[in-house]
CSV table of C-alpha atoms and ligand atoms in Angstrom, one decimal:
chain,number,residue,atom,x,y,z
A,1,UNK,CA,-1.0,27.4,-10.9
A,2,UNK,CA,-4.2,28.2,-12.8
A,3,UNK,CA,-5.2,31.0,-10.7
A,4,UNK,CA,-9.0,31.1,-11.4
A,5,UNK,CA,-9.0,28.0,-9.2
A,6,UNK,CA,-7.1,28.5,-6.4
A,7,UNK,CA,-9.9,28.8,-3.7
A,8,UNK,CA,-11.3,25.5,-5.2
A,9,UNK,CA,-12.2,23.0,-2.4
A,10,UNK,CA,-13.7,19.8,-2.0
A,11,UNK,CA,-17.1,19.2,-0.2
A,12,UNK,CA,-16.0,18.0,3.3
A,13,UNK,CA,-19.5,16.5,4.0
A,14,UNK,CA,-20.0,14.8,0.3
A,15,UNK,CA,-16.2,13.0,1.1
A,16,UNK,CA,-17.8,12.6,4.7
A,17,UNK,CA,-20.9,10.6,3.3
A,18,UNK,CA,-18.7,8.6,0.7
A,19,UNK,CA,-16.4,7.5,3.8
A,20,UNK,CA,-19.4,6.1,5.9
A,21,UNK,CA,-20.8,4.5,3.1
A,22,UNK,CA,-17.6,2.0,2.0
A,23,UNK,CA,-16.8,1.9,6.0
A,24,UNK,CA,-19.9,-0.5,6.3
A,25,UNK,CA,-18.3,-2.8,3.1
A,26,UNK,CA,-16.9,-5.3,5.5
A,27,UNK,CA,-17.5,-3.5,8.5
A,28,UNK,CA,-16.1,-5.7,12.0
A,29,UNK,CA,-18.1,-3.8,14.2
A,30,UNK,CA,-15.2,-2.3,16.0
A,31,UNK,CA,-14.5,0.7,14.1
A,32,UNK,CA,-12.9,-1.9,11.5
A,33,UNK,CA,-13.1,-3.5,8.6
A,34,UNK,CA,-12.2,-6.9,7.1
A,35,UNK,CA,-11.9,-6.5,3.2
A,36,UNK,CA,-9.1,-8.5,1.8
A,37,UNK,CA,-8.6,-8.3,-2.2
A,38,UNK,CA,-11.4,-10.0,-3.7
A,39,UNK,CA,-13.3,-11.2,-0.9
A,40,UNK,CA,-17.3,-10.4,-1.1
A,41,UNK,CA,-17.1,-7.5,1.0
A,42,UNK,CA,-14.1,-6.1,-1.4
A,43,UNK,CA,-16.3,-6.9,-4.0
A,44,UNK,CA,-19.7,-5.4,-3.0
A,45,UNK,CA,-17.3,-1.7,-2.0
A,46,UNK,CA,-16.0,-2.3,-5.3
A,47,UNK,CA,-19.8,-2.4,-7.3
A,48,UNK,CA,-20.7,0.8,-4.7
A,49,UNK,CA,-17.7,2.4,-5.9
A,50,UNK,CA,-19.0,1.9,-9.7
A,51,UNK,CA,-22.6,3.4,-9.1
A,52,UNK,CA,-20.8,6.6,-7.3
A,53,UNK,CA,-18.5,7.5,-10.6
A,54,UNK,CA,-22.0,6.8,-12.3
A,55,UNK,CA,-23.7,9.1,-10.4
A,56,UNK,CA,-21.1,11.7,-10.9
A,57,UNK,CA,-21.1,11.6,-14.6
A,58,UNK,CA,-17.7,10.0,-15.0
A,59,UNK,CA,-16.7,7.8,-16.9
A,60,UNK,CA,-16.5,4.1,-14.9
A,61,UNK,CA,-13.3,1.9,-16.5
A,62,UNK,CA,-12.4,-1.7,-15.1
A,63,UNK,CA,-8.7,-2.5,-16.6
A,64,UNK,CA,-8.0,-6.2,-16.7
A,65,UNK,CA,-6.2,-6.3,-13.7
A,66,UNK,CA,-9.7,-4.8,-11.9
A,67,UNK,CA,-8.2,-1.4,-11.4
A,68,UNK,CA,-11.7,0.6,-10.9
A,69,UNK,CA,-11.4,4.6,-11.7
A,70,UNK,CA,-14.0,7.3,-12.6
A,71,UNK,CA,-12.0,9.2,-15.3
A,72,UNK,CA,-12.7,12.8,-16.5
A,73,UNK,CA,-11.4,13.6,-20.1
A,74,UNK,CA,-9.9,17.0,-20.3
A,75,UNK,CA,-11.0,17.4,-24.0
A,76,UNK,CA,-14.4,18.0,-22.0
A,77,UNK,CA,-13.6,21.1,-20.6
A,78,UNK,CA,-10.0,22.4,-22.6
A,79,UNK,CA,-9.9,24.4,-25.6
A,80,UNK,CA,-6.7,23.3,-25.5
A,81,UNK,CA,-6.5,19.6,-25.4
A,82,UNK,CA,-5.8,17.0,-27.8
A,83,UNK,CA,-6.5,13.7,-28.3
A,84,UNK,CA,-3.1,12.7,-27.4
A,85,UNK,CA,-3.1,14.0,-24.0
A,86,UNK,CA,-1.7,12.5,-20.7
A,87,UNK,CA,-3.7,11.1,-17.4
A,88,UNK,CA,-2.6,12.3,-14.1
A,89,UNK,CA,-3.7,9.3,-11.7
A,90,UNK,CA,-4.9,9.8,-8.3
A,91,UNK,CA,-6.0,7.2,-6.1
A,92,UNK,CA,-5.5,5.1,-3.1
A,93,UNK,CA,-6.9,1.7,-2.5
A,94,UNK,CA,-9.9,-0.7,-1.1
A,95,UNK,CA,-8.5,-3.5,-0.3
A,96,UNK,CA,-7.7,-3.7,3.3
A,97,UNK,CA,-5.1,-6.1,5.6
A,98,UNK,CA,-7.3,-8.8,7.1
A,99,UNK,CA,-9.1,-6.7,10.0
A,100,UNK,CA,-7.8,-3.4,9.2
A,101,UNK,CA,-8.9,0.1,9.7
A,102,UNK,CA,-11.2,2.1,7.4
A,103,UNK,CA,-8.8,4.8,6.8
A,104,UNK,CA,-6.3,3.0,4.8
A,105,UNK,CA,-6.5,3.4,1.3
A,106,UNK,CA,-10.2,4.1,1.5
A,107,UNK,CA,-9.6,7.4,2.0
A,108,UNK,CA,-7.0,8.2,-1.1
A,109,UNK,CA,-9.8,6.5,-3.1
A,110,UNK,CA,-12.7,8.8,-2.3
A,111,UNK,CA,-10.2,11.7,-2.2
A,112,UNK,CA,-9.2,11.0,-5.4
A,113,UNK,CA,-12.9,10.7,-6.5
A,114,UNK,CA,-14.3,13.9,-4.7
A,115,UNK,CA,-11.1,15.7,-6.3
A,116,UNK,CA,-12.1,14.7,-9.8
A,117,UNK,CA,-15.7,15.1,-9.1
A,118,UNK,CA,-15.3,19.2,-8.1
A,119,UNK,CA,-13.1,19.6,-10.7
A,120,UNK,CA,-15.7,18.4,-13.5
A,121,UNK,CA,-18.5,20.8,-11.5
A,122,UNK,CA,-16.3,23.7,-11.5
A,123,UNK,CA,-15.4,23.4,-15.2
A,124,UNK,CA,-11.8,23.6,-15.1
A,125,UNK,CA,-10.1,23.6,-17.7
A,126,UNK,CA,-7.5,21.1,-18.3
A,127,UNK,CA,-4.5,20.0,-20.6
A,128,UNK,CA,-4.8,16.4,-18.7
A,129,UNK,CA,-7.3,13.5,-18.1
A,130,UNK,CA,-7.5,13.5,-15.3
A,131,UNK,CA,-8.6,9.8,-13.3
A,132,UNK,CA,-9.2,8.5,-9.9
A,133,UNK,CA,-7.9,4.8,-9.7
A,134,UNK,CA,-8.5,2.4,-7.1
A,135,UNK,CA,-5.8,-0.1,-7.8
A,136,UNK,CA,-6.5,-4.0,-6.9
A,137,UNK,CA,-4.7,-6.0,-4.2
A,138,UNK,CA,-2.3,-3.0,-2.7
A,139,UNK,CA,-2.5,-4.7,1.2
A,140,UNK,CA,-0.6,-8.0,-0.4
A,141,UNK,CA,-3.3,-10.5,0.9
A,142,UNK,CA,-2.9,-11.7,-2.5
A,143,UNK,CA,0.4,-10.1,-4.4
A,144,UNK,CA,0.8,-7.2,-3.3
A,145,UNK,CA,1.2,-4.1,-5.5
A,146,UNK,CA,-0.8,-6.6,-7.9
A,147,UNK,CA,-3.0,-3.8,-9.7
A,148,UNK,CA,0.0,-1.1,-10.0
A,149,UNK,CA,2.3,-3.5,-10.9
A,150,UNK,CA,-0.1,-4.5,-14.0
A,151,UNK,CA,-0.1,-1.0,-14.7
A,152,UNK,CA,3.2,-0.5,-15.2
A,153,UNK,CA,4.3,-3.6,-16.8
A,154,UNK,CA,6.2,-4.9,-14.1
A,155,UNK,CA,4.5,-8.0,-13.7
A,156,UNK,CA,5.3,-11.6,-14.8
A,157,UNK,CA,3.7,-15.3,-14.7
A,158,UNK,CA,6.6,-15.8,-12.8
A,159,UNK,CA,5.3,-13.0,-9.7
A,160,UNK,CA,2.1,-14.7,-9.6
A,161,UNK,CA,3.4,-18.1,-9.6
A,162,UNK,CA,4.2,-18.6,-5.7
A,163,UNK,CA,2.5,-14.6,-4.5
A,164,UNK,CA,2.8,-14.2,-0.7
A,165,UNK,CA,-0.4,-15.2,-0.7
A,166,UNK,CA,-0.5,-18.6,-1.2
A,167,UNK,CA,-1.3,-19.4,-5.5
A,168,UNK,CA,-4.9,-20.9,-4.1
A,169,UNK,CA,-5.9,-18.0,-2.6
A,170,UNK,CA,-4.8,-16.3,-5.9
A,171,UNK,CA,-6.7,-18.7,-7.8
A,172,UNK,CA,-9.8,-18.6,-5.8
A,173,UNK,CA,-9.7,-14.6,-5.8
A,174,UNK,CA,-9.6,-13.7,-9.3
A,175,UNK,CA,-12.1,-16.7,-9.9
A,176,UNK,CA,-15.1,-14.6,-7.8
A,177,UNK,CA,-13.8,-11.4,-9.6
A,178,UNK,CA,-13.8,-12.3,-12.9
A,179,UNK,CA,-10.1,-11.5,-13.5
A,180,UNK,CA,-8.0,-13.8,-15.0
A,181,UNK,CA,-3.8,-14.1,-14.9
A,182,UNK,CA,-3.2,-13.1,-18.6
A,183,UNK,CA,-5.8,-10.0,-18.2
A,184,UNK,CA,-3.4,-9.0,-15.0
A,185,UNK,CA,-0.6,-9.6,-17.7
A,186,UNK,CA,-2.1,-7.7,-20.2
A,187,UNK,CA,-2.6,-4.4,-18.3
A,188,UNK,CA,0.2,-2.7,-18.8
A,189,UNK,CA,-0.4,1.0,-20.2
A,190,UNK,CA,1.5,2.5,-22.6
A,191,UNK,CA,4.8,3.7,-20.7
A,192,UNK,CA,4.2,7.6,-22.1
A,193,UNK,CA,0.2,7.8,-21.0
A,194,UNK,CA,0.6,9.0,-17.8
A,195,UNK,CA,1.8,12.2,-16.5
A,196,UNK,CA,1.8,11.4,-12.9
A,197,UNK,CA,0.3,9.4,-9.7
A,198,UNK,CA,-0.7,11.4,-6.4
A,199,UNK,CA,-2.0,9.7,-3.8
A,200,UNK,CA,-3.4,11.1,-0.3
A,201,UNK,CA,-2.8,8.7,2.9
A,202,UNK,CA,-2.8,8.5,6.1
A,203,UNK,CA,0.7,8.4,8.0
A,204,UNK,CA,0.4,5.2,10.0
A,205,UNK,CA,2.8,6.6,11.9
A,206,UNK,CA,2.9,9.3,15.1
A,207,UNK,CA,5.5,11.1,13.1
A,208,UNK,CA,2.9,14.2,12.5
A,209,UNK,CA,0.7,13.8,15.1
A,210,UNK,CA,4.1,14.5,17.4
A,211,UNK,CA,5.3,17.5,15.4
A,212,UNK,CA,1.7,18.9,15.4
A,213,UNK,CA,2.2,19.3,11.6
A,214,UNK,CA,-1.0,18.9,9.2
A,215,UNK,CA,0.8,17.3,6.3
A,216,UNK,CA,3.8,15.0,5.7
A,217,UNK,CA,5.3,15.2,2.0
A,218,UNK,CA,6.5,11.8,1.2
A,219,UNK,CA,10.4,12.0,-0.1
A,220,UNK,CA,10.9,8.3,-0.4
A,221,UNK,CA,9.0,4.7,0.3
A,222,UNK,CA,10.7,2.2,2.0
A,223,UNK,CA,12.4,-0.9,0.2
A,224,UNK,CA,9.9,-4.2,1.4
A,225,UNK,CA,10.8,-7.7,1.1
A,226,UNK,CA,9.4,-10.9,1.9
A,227,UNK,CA,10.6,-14.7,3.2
A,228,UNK,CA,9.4,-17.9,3.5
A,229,UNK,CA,11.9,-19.5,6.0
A,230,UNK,CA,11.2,-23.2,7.5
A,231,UNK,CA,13.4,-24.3,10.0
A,232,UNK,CA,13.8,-28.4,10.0
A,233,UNK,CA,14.1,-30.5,12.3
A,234,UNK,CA,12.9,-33.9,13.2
A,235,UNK,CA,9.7,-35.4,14.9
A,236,UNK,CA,10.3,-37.3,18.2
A,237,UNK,CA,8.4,-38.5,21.7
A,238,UNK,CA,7.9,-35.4,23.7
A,239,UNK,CA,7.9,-37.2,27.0
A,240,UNK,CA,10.7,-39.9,25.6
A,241,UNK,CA,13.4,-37.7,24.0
A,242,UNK,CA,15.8,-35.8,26.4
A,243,UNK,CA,15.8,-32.3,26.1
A,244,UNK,CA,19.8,-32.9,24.6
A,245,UNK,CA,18.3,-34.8,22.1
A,246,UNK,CA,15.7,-33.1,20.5
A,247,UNK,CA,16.2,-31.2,17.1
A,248,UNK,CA,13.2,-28.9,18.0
A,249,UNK,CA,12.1,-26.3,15.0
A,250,UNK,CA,10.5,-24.0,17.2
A,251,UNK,CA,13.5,-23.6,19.2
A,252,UNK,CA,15.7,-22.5,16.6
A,253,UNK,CA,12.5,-20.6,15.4
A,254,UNK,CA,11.9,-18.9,18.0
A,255,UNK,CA,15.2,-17.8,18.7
A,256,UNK,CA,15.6,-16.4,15.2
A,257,UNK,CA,12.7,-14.6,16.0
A,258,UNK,CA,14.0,-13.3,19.6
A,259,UNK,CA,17.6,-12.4,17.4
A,260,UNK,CA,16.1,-10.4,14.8
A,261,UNK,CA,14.6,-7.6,16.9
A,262,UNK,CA,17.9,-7.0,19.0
A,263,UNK,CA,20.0,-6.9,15.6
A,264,UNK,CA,17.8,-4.6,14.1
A,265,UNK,CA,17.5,-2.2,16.7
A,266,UNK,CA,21.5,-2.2,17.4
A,267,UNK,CA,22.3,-2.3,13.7
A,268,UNK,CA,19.8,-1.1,11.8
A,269,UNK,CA,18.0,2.0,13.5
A,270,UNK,CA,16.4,2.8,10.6
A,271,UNK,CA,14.8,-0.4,9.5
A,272,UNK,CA,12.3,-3.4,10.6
A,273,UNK,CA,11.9,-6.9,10.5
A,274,UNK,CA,8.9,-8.5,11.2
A,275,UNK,CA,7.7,-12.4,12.0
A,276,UNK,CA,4.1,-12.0,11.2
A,277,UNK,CA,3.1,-15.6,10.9
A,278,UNK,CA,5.0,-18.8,12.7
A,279,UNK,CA,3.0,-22.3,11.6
A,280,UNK,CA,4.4,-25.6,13.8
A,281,UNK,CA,4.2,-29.0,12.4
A,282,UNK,CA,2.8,-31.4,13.2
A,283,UNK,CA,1.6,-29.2,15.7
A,284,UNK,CA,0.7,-31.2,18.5
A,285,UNK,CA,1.3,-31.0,22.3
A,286,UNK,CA,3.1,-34.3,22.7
A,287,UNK,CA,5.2,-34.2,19.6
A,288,UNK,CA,8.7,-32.3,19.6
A,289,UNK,CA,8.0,-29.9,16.4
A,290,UNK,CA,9.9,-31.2,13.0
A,291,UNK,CA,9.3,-28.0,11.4
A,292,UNK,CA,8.2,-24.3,11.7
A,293,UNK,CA,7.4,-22.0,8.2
A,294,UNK,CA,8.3,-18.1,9.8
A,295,UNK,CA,7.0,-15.9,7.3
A,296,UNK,CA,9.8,-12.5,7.0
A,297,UNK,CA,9.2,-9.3,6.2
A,298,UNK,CA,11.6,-6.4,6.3
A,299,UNK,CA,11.9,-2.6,5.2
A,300,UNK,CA,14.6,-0.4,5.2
A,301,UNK,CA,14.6,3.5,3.5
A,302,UNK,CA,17.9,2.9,1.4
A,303,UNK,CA,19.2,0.9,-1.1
A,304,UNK,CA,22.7,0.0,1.2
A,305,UNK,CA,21.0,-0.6,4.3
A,306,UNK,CA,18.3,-3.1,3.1
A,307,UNK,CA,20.8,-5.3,1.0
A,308,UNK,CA,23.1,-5.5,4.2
A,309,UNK,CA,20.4,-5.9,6.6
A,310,UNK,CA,18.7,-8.4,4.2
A,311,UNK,CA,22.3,-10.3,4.3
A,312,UNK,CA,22.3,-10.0,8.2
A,313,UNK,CA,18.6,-11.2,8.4
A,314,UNK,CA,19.2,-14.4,6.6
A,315,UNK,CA,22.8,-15.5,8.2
A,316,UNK,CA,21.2,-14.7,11.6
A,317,UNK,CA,18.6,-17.8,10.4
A,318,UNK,CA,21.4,-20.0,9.6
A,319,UNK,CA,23.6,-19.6,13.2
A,320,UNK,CA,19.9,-20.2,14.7
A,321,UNK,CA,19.6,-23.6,12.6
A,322,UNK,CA,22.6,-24.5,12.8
A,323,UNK,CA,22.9,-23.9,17.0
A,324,UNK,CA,19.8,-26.2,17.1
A,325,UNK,CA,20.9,-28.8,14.6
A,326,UNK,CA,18.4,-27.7,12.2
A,327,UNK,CA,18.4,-27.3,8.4
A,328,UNK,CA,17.1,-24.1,6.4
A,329,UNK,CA,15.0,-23.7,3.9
A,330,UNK,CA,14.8,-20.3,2.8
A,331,UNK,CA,12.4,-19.4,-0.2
A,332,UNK,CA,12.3,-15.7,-1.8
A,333,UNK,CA,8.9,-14.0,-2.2
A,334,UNK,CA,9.4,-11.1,-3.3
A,335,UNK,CA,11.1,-7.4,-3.0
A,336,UNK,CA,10.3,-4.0,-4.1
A,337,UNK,CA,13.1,-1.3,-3.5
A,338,UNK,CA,13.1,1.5,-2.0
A,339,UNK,CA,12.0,4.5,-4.2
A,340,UNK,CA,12.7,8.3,-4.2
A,341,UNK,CA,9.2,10.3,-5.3
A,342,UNK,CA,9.4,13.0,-7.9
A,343,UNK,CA,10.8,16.8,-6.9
A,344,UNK,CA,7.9,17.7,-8.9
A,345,UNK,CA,4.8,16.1,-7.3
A,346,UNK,CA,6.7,17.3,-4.2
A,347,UNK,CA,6.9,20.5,-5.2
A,348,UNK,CA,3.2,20.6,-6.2
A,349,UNK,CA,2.2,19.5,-2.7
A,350,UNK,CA,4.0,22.2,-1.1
A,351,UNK,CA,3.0,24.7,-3.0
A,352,UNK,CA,-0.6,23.5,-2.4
A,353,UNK,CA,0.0,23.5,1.2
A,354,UNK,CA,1.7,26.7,1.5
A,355,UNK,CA,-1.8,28.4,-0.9
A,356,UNK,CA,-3.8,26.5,2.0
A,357,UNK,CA,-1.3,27.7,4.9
A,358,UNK,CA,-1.1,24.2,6.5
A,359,UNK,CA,1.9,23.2,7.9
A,360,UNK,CA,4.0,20.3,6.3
A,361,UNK,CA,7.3,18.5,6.7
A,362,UNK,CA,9.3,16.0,4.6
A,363,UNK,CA,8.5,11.7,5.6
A,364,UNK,CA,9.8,8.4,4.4
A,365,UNK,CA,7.2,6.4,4.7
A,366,UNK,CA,7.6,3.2,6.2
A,367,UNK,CA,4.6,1.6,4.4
A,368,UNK,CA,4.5,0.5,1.3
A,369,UNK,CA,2.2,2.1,-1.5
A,370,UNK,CA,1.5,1.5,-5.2
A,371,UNK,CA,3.1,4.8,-6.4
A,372,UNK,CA,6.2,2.5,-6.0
A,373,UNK,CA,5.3,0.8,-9.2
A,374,UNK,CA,4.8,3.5,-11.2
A,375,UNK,CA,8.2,5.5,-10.6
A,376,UNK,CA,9.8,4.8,-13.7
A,377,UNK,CA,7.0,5.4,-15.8
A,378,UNK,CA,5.8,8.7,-14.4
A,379,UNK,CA,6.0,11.4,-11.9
A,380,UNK,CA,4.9,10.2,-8.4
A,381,UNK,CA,4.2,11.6,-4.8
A,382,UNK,CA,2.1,11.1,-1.9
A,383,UNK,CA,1.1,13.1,0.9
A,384,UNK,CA,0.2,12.0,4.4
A,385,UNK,CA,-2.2,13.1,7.0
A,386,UNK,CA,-1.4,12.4,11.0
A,387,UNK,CA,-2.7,9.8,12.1
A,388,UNK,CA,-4.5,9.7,16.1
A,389,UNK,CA,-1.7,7.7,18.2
A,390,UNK,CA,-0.2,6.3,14.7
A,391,UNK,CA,-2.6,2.9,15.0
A,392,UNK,CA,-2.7,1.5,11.2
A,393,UNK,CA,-3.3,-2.4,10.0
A,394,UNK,CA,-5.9,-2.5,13.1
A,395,UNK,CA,-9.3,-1.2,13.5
A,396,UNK,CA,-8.0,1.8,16.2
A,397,UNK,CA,-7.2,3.5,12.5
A,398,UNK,CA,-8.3,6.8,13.0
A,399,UNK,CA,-7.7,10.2,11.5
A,400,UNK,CA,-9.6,13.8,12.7
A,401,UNK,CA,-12.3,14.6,9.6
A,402,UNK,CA,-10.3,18.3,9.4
A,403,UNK,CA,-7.2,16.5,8.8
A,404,UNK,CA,-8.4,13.9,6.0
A,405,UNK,CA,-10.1,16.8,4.3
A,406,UNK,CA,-7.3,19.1,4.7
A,407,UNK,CA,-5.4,16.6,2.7
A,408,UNK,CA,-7.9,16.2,0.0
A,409,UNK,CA,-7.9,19.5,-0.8
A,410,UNK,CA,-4.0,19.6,-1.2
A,411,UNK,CA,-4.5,17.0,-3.2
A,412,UNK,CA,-6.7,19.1,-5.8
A,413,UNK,CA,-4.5,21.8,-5.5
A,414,UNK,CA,-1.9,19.8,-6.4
A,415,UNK,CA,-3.3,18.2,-9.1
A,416,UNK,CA,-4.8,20.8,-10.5
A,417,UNK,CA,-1.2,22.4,-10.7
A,418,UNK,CA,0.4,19.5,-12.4
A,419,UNK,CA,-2.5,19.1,-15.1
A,420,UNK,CA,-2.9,22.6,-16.1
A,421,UNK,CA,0.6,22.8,-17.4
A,422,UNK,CA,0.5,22.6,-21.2
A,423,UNK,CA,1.9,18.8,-21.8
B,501,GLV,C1,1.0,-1.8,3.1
B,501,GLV,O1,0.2,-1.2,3.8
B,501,GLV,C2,2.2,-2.2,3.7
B,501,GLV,O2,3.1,-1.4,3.9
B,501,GLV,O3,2.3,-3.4,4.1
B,502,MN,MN1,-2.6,1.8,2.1
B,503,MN,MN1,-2.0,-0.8,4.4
C-alpha cells in the first residue's frame, strides 16, 4: 500500500453533483430512468460524460465499440514508469434496463471517474494508467456485455448476428451512435494491456442491507443464459372448437411458465429462471393462439448446477408441448458462465475496507456484470454496496449517499494498491 496515500478520499459532494447530473439523462420522473444502449437519452449522458473527463484534464478516449473512459497516464506523475506500462480499468456502466433505476451502473462510472480524478489532484505516483471506462450496452437491451466483450476479444459476427435484442434494434442503435459492427469487432486490446478491472456496484440484492454490512466483496458472478422458446400450435374458431380440440400455445406456454418456478425452487435453491417476455399470435380475443415466443433467462452460481438446470429447463418445455399437442422451437441466444473473480482484487478490497474500518462480507452476485468478460485477460473484482429493500431493474433503485461513497473510496484504496505495485 503506498502509504503516503492512505487517508486519500474522494469528494462526497463532487460524486454527489456528478450523480444528479446523469440522473436527469433520461430521467422518468419517478426517481427513474429510461436509458437503453444507444437511445438519445444514452447518448446525450454519454456527450455529458465527455465534457466532465474534459473538465478534469483527462484524457477523453472513444474505442470502436463506444467504450467512453477519461484515462490518466501514470508516466504523468511516476518517476518510475515506462512506456510499456499496464491500465488498471475501473468502471461501471450508463446504459440502463428499459425503466431502470439511477444507481445501476451509473454509479461505478462516476466512482471510477471521481477515483481517477483525486488521484491526478493529489499527485500520486503511479506504476499504472490508470482509466475509468464506461463500457457500452452492459444491460443487454442490445447484446449484452457488448462493449466488454469487444474489449476482450470475445466477440464474433456470429454474436451480433441474432443479439437478444432483436438484429434491428442493433442495427438502428449503432446507426444513431456512429458505431459500426466491424469497429465492435475491431476492439479488442492487446490481451497483456491490462492489469486489472474493479468495478463498484450496488447489490441489487437485501443480502447487505440484512446483515447490516457496508460492503459485499464479490467472489463469483453468476453463469446467465438466454432462450427464445415458441410453443406451436394451430389457429382455430374460439367459440367453434371444443376445449378437447384446441392445440392452444398459451396453454402449454403458460404452463411451462407455472412449471419452471416450482422446479427451480425444489431443485435448484440456488438458481433462477425467469419468463420476462410472453408474445401470443395472432393475438386476438376470438382466435385460439397458434403460437407464443417465451423469452428464457436463467442464472445459476456454478458451472454443474447451470448445465443441469439448463437441461431441466428445456425438457420441462418439451413435456409442456408435448402434453398440449404442441411443437418446440427452441433457439439459443446466448450464455456467459459463471466466473470466479481474482484473490487479488479481493484481497485489495479487503484490505481497503479494513484501512477504512467498514465492515464487509464475501457475495455471489446474482447479476451479471462486464468484469465477466474480462477474466481471462486480467485480474478482476467488484465490490457492492447495500442496496435500500434490494429494489434493482426499477426505478425504487436506491442506495444511502454514505454507502455509495463509502464504496468509492474502497474503490481508490483499492486501486491505488493494485497500481502502485511495480509491474
Ligand atoms: C444485468 O444487470 C443483469 O444481470 O441482467
Ligand atoms: Mn449494472
Ligand atoms: Mn443492471
Amino acid at each position: 500500500m503506498n502509504k503516503a496515500f492512505d487517508s486519500l478520499r474522494v469528494s462526497s459532494s463532487r460524486l454527489r453533483a456528478d450523480f444528479d447530473a446523469l440522473a436527469q439523462f433520461g430521467a422518468t420522473g419517478d426517481g427513474g430512468v429510461h436509458r437503453p444502449t444507444f437511445s438519445e437519452a444514452h447518448l446525450a449522458a454519454r456527450a455529458w460524460l465527455r465534457e466532465q473527463i474534459e473538465k478534469a484534464g483527462l484524457e477523453l478516449r472513444v474505442d470502436s465499440a463506444g467504450n467512453h473512459s477519461a484515462f490518466l497516464n501514470c508516466a504523468i506523475k511516476s518517476p518510475i514508469s515506462n512506456p510499456q506500462s499496464l491500465t488498471l480499468l475501473l468502471g461501471s456502466h450508463l446504459d440502463s434496463v428499459p425503466y431502470g433505476g439511477r444507481f445501476d451502473g451509473a454509479l461505478g462510472v462516476l466512482a471510477a471517474l471521481e477515483v481517477v480524478r483525486t488521484v491526478k489532484e493529489a499527485g500520486v505516483p503511479l506504476t499504472m494508467n490508470l482509466e475509468a471506462i464506461d463500457f457500452t450496452d452492459e444491460e443487454g437491451t442490445l447484446v449484452g456485455f457488448l462493449g466488454s466483450a469487444a474489449v476482450a476479444g470475445r466477440l464474433t459476427a456470429e454474436h451480433l448476428r441474432q443479439p437478444r435484442g432483436g438484429r434491428a434494434a442493433l442495427d438502428a442503435g449503432m446507426a444513431r451512435a456512429g458505431v459500426t459492427e466491424q469497429g465492435i469487432l475491431n476492439a479488442a486490446r492487446p490481451a497483456r494491456s491490462i492489469a486489472g478491472y474493479l468495478e463498484l456496484h450496488i447489490e441489487q440484492g437485501k443480502r447487505l442491507e440484512t446483515a447490516r454490512t457496508n460492503i459485499g466483496i464479490v467472489s463469483a458472478i453468476v453463469g446467465i443464459a438466454s432462450y427464445r422458446l415458441t410453443f406451436v400450435g394451430r389457429a382455430d374458431h374460439a367459440g367453434t372448437t371444443s376445449m378437447h380440440d384446441r392445440r392452444d400455445a398459451a396453454q402449454g406456454a403458460s404452463a411451462f411458465v407455472v412449471a419452471i418456478r416450482e422446479l427451480v425452487i425444489r431443485d435448484f435453491p440456488q438458481c433462477v429462471a425467469n419468463v420476462g417476455n410472453i408474445t401470443v399470435a395472432p393475438g386476438a380475443f376470438n382466435i385460439v393462439p397458434a403460437s407464443v415466443v417465451v423469452s428464457l433467462e436463467f442464472r445459476a452460481p456454478t458451472a454443474d448446477e447451470f448445465s443441469r438446470l439448463e437441461t431441466a429447463l428445456l425438457e420441462r418445455a418439451k413435456i409442456e408441448a408435448e402434453r398440449f399437442g404442441l411443437g418446440l422451437k427452441v433457439d439459443f441466444l446466448g450464455k456467459h458462465d459463471p466466473t470466479p473473480m481474482s484473490f487479488t482484487a479481493e484481497n485489495a478490497f479487503i484490505a481497503a475496507c479494513d484501512a477504512l474500518r467498514l465492515s464487509h462480507m464475501p457475495l455471489v452476485s446474482g447479476a451479471g456484470h462486464d468484469g465477466q468478460m474480462l477474466v481471462g485477460m486480467c485480474a478482476v473484482g467488484m465490490i457492492f454496496v447495500p442496496s435500500v429493500g434490494g429494489a434493482s431493474h426499477s426505478p425504487r433503485e436506491f442506495t444511502e449517499w454514505q454507502d455509495c461513497v463509502n464504496g468509492a473510496n474502497v474503490l481508490l484504496q483499492a486501486a491505488l494498491q493494485l497500481a502502485s505495485h511495480a509491474t
